[in-house]
Short mmCIF file of C-alpha atoms and ligand atoms in Angstrom, two decimals:
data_model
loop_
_atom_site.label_atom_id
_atom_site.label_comp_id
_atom_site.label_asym_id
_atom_site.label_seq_id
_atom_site.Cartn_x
_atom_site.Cartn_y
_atom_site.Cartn_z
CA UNK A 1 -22.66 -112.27 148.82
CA UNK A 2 -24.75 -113.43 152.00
CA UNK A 3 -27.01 -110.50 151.99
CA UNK A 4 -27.43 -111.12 148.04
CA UNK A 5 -28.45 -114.42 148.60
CA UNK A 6 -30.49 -113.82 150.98
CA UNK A 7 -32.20 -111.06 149.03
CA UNK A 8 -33.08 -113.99 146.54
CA UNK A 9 -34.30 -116.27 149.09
CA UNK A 10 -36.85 -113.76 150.28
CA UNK A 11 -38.12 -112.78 146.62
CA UNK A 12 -38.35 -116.35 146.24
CA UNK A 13 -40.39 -117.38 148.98
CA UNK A 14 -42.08 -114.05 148.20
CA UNK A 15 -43.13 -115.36 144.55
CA UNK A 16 -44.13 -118.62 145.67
CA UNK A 17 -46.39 -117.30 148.93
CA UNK A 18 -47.87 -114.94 146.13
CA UNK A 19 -48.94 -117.93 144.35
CA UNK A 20 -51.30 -118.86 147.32
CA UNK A 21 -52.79 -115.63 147.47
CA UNK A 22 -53.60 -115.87 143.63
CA UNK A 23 -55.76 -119.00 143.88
CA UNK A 24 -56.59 -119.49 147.44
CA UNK A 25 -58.18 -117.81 150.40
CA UNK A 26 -56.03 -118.35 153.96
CA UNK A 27 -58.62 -121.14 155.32
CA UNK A 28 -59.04 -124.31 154.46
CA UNK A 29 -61.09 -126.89 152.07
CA UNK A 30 -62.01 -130.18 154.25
CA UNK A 31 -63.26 -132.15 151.07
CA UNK A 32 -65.13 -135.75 152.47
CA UNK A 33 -65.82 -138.43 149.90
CA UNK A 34 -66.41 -141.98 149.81
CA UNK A 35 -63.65 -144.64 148.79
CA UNK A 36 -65.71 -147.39 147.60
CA UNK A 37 -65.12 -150.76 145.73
CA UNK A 38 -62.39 -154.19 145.89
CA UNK A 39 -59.59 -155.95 144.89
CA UNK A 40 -61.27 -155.35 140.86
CA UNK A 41 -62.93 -152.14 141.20
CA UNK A 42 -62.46 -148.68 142.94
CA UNK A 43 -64.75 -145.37 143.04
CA UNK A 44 -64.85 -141.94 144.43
CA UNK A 45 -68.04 -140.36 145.30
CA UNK A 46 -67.94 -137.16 146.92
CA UNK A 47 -69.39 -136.33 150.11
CA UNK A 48 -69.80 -133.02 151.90
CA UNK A 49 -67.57 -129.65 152.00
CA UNK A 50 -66.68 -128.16 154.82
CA UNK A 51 -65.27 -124.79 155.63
CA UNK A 52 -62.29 -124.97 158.24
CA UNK A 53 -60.38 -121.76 159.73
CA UNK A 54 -56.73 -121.16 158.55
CA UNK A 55 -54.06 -123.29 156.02
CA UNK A 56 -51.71 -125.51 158.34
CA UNK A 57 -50.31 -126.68 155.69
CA UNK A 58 -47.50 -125.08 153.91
CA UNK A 59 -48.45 -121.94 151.48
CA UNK A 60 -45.01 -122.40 149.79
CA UNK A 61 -44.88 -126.23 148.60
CA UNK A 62 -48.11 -127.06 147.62
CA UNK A 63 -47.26 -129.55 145.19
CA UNK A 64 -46.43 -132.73 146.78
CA UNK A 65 -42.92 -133.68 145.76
CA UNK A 66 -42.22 -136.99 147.09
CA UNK A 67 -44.65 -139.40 145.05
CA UNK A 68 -45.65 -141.42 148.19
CA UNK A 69 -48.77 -143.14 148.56
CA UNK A 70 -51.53 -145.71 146.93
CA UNK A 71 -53.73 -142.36 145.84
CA UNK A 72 -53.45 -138.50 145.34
CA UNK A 73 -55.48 -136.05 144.49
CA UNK A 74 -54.86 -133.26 141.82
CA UNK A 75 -55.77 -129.96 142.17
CA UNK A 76 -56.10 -127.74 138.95
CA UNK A 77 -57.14 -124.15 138.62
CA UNK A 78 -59.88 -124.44 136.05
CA UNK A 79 -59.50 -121.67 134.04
CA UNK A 80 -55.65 -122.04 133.15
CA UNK A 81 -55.29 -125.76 133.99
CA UNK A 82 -52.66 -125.28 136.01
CA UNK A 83 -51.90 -128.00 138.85
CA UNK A 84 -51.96 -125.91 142.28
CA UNK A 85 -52.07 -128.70 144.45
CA UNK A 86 -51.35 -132.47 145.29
CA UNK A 87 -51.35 -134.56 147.91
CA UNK A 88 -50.44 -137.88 148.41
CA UNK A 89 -52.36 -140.71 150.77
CA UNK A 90 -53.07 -144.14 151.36
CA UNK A 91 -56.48 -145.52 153.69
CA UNK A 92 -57.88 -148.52 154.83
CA UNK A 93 -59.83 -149.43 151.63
CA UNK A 94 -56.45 -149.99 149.99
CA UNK A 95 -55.23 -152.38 152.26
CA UNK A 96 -58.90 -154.35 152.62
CA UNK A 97 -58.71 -155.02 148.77
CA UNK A 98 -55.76 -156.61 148.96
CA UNK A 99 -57.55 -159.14 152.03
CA UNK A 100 -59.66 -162.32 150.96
CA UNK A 101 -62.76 -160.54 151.83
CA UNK A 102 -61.95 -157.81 149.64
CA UNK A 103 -61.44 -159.87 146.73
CA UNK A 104 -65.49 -160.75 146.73
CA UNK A 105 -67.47 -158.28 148.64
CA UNK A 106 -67.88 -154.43 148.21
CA UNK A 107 -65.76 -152.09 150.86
CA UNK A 108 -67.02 -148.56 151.54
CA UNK A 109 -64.24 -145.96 153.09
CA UNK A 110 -64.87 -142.38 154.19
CA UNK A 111 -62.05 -140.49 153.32
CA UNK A 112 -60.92 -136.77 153.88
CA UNK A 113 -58.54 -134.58 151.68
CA UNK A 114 -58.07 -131.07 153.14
CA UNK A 115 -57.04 -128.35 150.54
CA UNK A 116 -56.23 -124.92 150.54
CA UNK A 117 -59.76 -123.25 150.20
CA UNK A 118 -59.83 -122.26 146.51
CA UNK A 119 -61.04 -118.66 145.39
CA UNK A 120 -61.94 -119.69 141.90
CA UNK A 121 -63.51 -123.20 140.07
CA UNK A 122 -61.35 -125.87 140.75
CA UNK A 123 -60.86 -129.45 139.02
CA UNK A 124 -59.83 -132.22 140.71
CA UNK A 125 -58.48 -135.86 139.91
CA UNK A 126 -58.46 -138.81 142.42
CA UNK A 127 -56.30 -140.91 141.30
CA UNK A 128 -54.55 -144.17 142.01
CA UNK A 129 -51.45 -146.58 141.23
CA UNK A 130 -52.16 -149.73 139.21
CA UNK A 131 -49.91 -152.72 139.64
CA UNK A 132 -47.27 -150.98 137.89
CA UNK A 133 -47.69 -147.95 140.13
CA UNK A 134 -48.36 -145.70 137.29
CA UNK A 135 -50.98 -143.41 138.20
CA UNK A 136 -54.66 -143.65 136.75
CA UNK A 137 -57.65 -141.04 137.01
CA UNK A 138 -60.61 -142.93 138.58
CA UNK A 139 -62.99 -139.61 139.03
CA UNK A 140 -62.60 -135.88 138.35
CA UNK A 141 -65.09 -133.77 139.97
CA UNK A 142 -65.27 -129.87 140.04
CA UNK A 143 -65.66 -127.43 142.33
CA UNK A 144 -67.22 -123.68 142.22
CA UNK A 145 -66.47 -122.36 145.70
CA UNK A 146 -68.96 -119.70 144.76
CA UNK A 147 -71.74 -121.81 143.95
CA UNK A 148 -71.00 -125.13 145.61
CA UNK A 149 -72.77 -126.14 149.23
CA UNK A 150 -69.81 -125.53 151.80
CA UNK A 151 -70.74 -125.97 155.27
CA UNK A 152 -69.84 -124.28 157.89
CA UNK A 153 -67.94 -126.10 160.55
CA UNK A 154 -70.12 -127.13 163.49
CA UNK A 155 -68.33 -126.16 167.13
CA UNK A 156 -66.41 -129.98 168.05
CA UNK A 157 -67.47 -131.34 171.23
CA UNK A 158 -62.98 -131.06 171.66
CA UNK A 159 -60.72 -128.79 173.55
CA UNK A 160 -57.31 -128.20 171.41
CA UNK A 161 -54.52 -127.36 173.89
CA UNK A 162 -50.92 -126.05 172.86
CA UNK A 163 -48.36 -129.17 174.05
CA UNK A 164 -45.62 -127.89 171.85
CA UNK A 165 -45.75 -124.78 170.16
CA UNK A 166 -42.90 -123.31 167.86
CA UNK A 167 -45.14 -120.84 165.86
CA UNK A 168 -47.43 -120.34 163.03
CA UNK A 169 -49.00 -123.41 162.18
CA UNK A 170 -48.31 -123.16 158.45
CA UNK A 171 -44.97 -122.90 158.97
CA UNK A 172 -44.48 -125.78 161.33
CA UNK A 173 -45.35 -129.20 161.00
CA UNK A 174 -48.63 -129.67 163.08
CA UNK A 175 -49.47 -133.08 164.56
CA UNK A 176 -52.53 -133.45 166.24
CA UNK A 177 -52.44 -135.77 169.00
CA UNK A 178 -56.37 -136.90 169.69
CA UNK A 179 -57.71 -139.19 172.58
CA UNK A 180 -59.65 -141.82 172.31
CA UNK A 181 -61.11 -144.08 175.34
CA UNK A 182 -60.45 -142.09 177.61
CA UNK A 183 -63.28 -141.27 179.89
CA UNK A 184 -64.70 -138.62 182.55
CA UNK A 185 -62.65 -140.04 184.82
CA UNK A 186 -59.75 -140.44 183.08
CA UNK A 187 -58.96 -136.85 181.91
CA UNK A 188 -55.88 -135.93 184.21
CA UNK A 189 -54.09 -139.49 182.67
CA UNK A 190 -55.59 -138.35 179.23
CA UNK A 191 -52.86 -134.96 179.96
CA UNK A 192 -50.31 -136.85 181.33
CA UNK A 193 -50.08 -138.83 178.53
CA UNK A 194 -50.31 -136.33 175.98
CA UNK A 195 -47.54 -134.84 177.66
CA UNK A 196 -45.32 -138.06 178.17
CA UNK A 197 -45.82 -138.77 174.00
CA UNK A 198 -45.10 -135.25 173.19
CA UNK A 199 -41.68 -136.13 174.82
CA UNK A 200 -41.30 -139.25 173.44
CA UNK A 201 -41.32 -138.14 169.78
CA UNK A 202 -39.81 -134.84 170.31
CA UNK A 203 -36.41 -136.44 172.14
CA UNK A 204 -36.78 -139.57 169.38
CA UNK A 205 -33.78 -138.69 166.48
CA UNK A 206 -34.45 -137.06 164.11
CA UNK A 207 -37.45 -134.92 165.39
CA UNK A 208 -35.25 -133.75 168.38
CA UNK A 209 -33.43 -131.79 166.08
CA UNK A 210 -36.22 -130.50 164.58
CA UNK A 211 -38.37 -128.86 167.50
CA UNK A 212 -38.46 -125.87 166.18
CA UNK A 213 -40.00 -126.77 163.19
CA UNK A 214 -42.96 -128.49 165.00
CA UNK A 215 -45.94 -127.76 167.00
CA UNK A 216 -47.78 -130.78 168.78
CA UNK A 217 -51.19 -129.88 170.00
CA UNK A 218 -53.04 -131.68 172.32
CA UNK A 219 -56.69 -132.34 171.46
CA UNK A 220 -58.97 -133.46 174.47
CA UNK A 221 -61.75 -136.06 173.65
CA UNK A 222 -64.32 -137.14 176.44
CA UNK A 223 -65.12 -140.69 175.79
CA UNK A 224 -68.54 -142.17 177.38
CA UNK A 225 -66.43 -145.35 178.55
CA UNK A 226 -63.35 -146.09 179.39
CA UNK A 227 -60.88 -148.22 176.83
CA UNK A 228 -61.51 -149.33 173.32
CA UNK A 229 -63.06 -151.87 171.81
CA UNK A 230 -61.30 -155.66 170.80
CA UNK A 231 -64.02 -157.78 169.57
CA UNK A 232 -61.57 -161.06 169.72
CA UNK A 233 -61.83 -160.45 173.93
CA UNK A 234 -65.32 -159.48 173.67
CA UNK A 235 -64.65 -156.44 174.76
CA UNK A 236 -67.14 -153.48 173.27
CA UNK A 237 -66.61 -150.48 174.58
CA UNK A 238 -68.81 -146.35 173.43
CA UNK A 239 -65.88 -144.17 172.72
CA UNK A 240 -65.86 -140.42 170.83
CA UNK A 241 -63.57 -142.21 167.70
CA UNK A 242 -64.89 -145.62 167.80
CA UNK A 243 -60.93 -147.07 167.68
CA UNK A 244 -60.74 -150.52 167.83
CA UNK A 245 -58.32 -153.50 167.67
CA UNK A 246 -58.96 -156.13 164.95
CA UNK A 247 -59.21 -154.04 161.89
CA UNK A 248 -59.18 -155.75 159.05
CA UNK A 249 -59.13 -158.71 161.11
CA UNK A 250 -55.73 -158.31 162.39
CA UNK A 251 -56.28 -158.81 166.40
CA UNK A 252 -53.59 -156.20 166.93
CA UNK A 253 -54.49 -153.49 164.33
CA UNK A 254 -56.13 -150.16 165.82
CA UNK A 255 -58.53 -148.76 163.28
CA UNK A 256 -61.63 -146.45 163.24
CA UNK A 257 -64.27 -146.53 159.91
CA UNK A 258 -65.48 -143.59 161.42
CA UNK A 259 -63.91 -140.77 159.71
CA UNK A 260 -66.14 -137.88 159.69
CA UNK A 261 -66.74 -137.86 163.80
CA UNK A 262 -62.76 -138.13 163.82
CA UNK A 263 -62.67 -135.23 161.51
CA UNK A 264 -65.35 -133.13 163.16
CA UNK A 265 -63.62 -133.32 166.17
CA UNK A 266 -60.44 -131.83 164.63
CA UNK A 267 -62.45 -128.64 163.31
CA UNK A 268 -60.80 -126.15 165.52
CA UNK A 269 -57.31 -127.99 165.31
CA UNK A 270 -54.69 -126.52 163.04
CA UNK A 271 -53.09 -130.15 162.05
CA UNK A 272 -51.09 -131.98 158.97
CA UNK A 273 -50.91 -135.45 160.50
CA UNK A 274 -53.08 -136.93 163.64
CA UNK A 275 -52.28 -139.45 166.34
CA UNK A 276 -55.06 -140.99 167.62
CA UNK A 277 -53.83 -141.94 171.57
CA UNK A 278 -55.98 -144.82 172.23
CA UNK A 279 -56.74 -145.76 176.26
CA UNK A 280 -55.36 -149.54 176.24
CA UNK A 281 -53.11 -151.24 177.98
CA UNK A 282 -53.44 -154.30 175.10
CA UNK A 283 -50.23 -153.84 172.30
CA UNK A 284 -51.50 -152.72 169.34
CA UNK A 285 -51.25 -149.87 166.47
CA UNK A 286 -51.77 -148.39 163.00
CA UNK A 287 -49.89 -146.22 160.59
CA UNK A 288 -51.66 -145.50 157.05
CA UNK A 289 -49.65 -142.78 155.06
CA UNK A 290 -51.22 -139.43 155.25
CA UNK A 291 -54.29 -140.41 156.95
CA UNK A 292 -53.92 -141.26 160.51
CA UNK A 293 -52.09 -142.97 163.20
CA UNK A 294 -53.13 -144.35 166.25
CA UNK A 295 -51.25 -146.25 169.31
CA UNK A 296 -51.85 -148.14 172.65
CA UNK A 297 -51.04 -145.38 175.49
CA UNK A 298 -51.41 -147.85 177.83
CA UNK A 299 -48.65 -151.12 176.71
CA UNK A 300 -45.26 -150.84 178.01
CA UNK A 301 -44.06 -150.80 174.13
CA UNK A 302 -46.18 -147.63 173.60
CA UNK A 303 -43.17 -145.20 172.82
CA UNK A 304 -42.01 -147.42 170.03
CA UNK A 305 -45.67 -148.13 168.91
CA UNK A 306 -45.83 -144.02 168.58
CA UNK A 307 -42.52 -143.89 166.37
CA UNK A 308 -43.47 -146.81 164.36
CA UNK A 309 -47.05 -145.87 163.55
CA UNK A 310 -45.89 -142.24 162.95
CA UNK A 311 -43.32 -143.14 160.84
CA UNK A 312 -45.69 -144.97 158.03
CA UNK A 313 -48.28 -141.61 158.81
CA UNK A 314 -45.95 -139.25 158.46
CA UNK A 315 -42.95 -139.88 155.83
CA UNK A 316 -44.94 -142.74 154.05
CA UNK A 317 -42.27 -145.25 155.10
CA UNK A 318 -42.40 -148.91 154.68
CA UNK A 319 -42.61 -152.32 157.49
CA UNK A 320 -38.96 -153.15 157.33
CA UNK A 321 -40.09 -156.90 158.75
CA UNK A 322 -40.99 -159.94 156.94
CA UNK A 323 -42.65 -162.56 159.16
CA UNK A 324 -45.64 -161.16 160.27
CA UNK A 325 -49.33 -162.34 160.52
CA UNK A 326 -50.38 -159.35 157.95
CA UNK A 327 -52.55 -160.33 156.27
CA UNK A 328 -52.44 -158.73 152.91
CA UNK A 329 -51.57 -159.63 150.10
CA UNK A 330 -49.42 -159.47 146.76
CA UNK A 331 -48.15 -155.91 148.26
CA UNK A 332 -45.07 -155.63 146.77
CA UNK A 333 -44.79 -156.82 142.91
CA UNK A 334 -41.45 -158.19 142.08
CA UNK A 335 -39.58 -155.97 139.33
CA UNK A 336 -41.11 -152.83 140.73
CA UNK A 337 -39.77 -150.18 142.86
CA UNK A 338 -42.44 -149.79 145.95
CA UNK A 339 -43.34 -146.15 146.58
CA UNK A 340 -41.95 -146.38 150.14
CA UNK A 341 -38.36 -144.75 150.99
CA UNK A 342 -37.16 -147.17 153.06
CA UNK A 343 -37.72 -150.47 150.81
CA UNK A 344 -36.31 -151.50 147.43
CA UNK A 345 -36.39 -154.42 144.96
CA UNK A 346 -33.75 -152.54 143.35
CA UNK A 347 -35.49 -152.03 140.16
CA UNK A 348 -35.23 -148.24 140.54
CA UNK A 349 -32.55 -148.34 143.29
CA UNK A 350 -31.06 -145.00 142.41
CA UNK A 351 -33.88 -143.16 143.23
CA UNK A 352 -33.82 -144.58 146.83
CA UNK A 353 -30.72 -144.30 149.31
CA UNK A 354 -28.10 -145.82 146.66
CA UNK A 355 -26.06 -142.70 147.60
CA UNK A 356 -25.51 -143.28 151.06
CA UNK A 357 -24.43 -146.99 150.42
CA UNK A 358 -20.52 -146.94 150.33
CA UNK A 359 -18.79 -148.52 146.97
CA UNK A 360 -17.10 -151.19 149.41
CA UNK A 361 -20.32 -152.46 150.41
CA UNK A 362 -21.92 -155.43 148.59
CA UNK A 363 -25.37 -155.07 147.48
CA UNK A 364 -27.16 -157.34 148.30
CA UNK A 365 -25.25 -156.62 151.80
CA UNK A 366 -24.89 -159.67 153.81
CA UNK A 367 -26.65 -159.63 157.39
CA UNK A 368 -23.11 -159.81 159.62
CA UNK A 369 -22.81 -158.77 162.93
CA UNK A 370 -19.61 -155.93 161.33
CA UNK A 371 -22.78 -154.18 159.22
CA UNK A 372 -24.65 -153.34 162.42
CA UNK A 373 -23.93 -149.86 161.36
CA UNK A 374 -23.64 -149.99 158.27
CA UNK A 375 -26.48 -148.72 155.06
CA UNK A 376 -26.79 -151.63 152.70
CA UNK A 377 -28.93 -153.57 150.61
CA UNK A 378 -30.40 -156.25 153.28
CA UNK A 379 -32.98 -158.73 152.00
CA UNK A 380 -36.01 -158.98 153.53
CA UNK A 381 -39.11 -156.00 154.13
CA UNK A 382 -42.22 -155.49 153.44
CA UNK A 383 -43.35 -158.59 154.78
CA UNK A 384 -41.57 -160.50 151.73
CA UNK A 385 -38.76 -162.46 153.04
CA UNK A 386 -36.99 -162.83 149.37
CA UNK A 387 -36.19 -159.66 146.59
CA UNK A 388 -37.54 -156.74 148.41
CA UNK A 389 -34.29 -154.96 150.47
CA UNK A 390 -34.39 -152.78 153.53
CA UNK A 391 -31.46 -150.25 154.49
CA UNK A 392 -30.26 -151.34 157.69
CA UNK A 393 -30.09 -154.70 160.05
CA UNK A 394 -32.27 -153.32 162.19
CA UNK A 395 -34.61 -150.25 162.66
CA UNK A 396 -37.90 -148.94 164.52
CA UNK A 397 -39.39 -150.14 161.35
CA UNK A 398 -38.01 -153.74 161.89
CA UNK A 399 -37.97 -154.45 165.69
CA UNK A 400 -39.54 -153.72 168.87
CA UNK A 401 -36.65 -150.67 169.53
CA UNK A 402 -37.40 -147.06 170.55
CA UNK A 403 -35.64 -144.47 169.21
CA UNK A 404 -33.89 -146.50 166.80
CA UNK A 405 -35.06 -145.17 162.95
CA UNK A 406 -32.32 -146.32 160.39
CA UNK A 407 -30.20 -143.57 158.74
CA UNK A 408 -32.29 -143.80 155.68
CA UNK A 409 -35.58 -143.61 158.02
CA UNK A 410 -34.39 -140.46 159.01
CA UNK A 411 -33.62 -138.97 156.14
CA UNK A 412 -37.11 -139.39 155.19
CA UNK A 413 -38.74 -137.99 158.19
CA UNK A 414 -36.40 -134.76 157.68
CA UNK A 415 -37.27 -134.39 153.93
CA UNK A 416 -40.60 -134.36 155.15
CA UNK A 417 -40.40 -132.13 157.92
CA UNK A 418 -38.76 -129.58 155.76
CA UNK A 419 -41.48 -129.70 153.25
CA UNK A 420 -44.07 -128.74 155.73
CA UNK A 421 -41.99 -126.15 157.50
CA UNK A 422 -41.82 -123.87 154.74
ZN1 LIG B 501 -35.39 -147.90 158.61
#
């Protein structure tokens, strides 16, 4: 019976893997295009393709399953109009709109999507959620890899170095960990750190029971000074990312606008997620789903920034806190279910962790010191102190506490670990 079912799991995977081969070639598609508009109005306008070495992604689940995100992209095959990929993402420009300035002015975002590279004409929609979250197409653009300009990849000024390696990258979950601010001077603490985070988030639960479904690789940047930038202490510094505290004026938000040299510098790096490792000893962080996250190496919180920050990157999960000087706005509508796993208003509850929330537990759960332990229905998250719920009293994505993700946090990050390990 074992050997039967295993028979079917290997003509399975075979079928599937087969698909890739139909429509793509084993490298990959880096597509670049702008993100442009505000709180009223959005746009795509494509940018350049690039030609990149290898698929780290998966070659087996290529449609995105989990729904997560502000945007996705769809990926048809022309000819039969068959959807052969999706992907999921948020970005900056999505949480600028939502911002006073981006309720007047115009925002412009460069924005990256990498795809399988496609053998034949491809269609693709961008699309995003409206206040409903219901997904709208906002551009469809097309793409003849036989006639279209692809560049090639020019040679990053990077060195990609294996800090954790459990085998072929599109197998494995890849996370690129990338410096920034870190100078000449500074490279020996630029590997010491890489090293010292690689540990952090491989012995944090539940990646330390997933090692061998991960590879971390280290990707060394030389900076031309030393730190990054925060305007608010007049502090400017010339670094390979341009990182910098204050985005979207929030002091203590590490951004970079400057996608393309961050992508360029990835060329040679197989990766699914990056981790920007920023040289600063100042507290501060950033997490947008499916884009990037980046840390401060340097501030004595910086394990728990890492596992915060990674956790929106990686499995799209929500802040679990609600007083906080964010400065968004309207991000979670009443009387609709967020996107995130880890948040509910309970208007689509079953879909989130309903099952792991005993029948002797109220919901809402009251916050007692006996539910330490204990999934519930806890109000408060997402910034919004009344009608949005989180799972837990406490979590990573709640508090200042390493190594601490809520049941229902980890769930998440294992779902998506498994979906890129295939
Ligand atoms: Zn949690």
């Amino acid at each position: 019976m074992k050997k039967l079912l295993t028979l079917i799991l290997i003509s399975f995977t075979l079928t599937v893997s087969a698909q890739y081969d139909k429509f793509f070639e084993n490298k990959t598609l880096r597509i670049d295009f702008y993100h442009s508009g505000n709180f009223e109005h959005e746009y795509f306008r494509p940018d350049e393709l690039i030609e990149k070495k290898g698929w780290a992604g998966s070659k087996v689940n290529l449609v995105d399953t989990f729904n997560f995100g502000k945007f996705r992209i769809m990926v048809y095959d022309k000819a039969s109009d068959k959807l052969i990929y999706s992907r999921g993402f948020s970005s900056i420009f999505a949480e600028w709109r939502t911002t006073k300035e981006g309720h007047g002015a115009c925002g412009n975002y460069s924005e990256t999507m990498m795809v399988p590279f496609p053998k034949n004409t491809i269609k693709i929609a961008y699309q995003s959620r409206d206040s409903l979250n219901a997904w709208n197409t906002i551009f469809e653009d097309e793409i003849d890899p036989k006639k279209a300009e692809i560049l090639k990849p020019k040679k990053p000024k990077a060195e990609t170095i294996k800090l954790h390696y459990s085998g072929d990258p599109s197998i494995k979950l890849d996370i690129a960990f990338i410096a920034d601010g870190y100078a000449k001077n500074d490279v020996d603490k630029m590997k010491k750190d890489f090293e010292r985070f690689k540990e952090v988030l491989l012995s944090t639960a539940p990646y330390d029971k997933l090692k061998d479904k991960i590879n971390i690789w280290g990707v060394i940047v030389i900076s031309e000074q030393s730190g990054i930038s925060s305007p608010n202490d007049s502090i400017i510094r010339k670094t390979a990312i341009s990182t910098s505290f204050n985005g979207i004026n929030e002091d203590r938000y590490i951004l970079t606008t400057d996608n393309k040299a961050l992508q360029d510098l990835l060329s040679d790096t197989p990766y699914d997620q990056i981790v920007i490792m920023c040289n600063t000893n100042k507290y501060g962080g950033g997490g947008i789903f499916n884009f990037y996250s980046t840390f401060a190496a340097g501030e004595k919180s910086a394990a728990f920034l890492l596992q915060h920050e990674f956790g929106h990157t990686f499995a799209g999960l929500a802040d679990e806190y609600y007083t906080s000087e964010v400065s968004v706005q309207d991000f979670y509508p009443a009387n609709v279910e967020p996107w995130e796993p880890n948040i509910t208003t309970l208007a689509k509850f079953g879909t989130k962790w309903k099952d792991l929330v005993a029948d002797s537990v109220a919901v809402p759960t009251p916050v007692n010191a006996k539910f330490n332990t204990v999934v519930g229905v806890y109000e408060g998250a997402g910034y919004v102190a009344k009608k949005v719920y989180r799972p837990y009293i406490d979590c990573t994505m709640k508090s200042v506490k390493m190594n601490a993700l809520c049941p229902v946090c980890r769930r998440a990050i294992e779902r998506m670990v498994d979906f890129y390990s295939h």
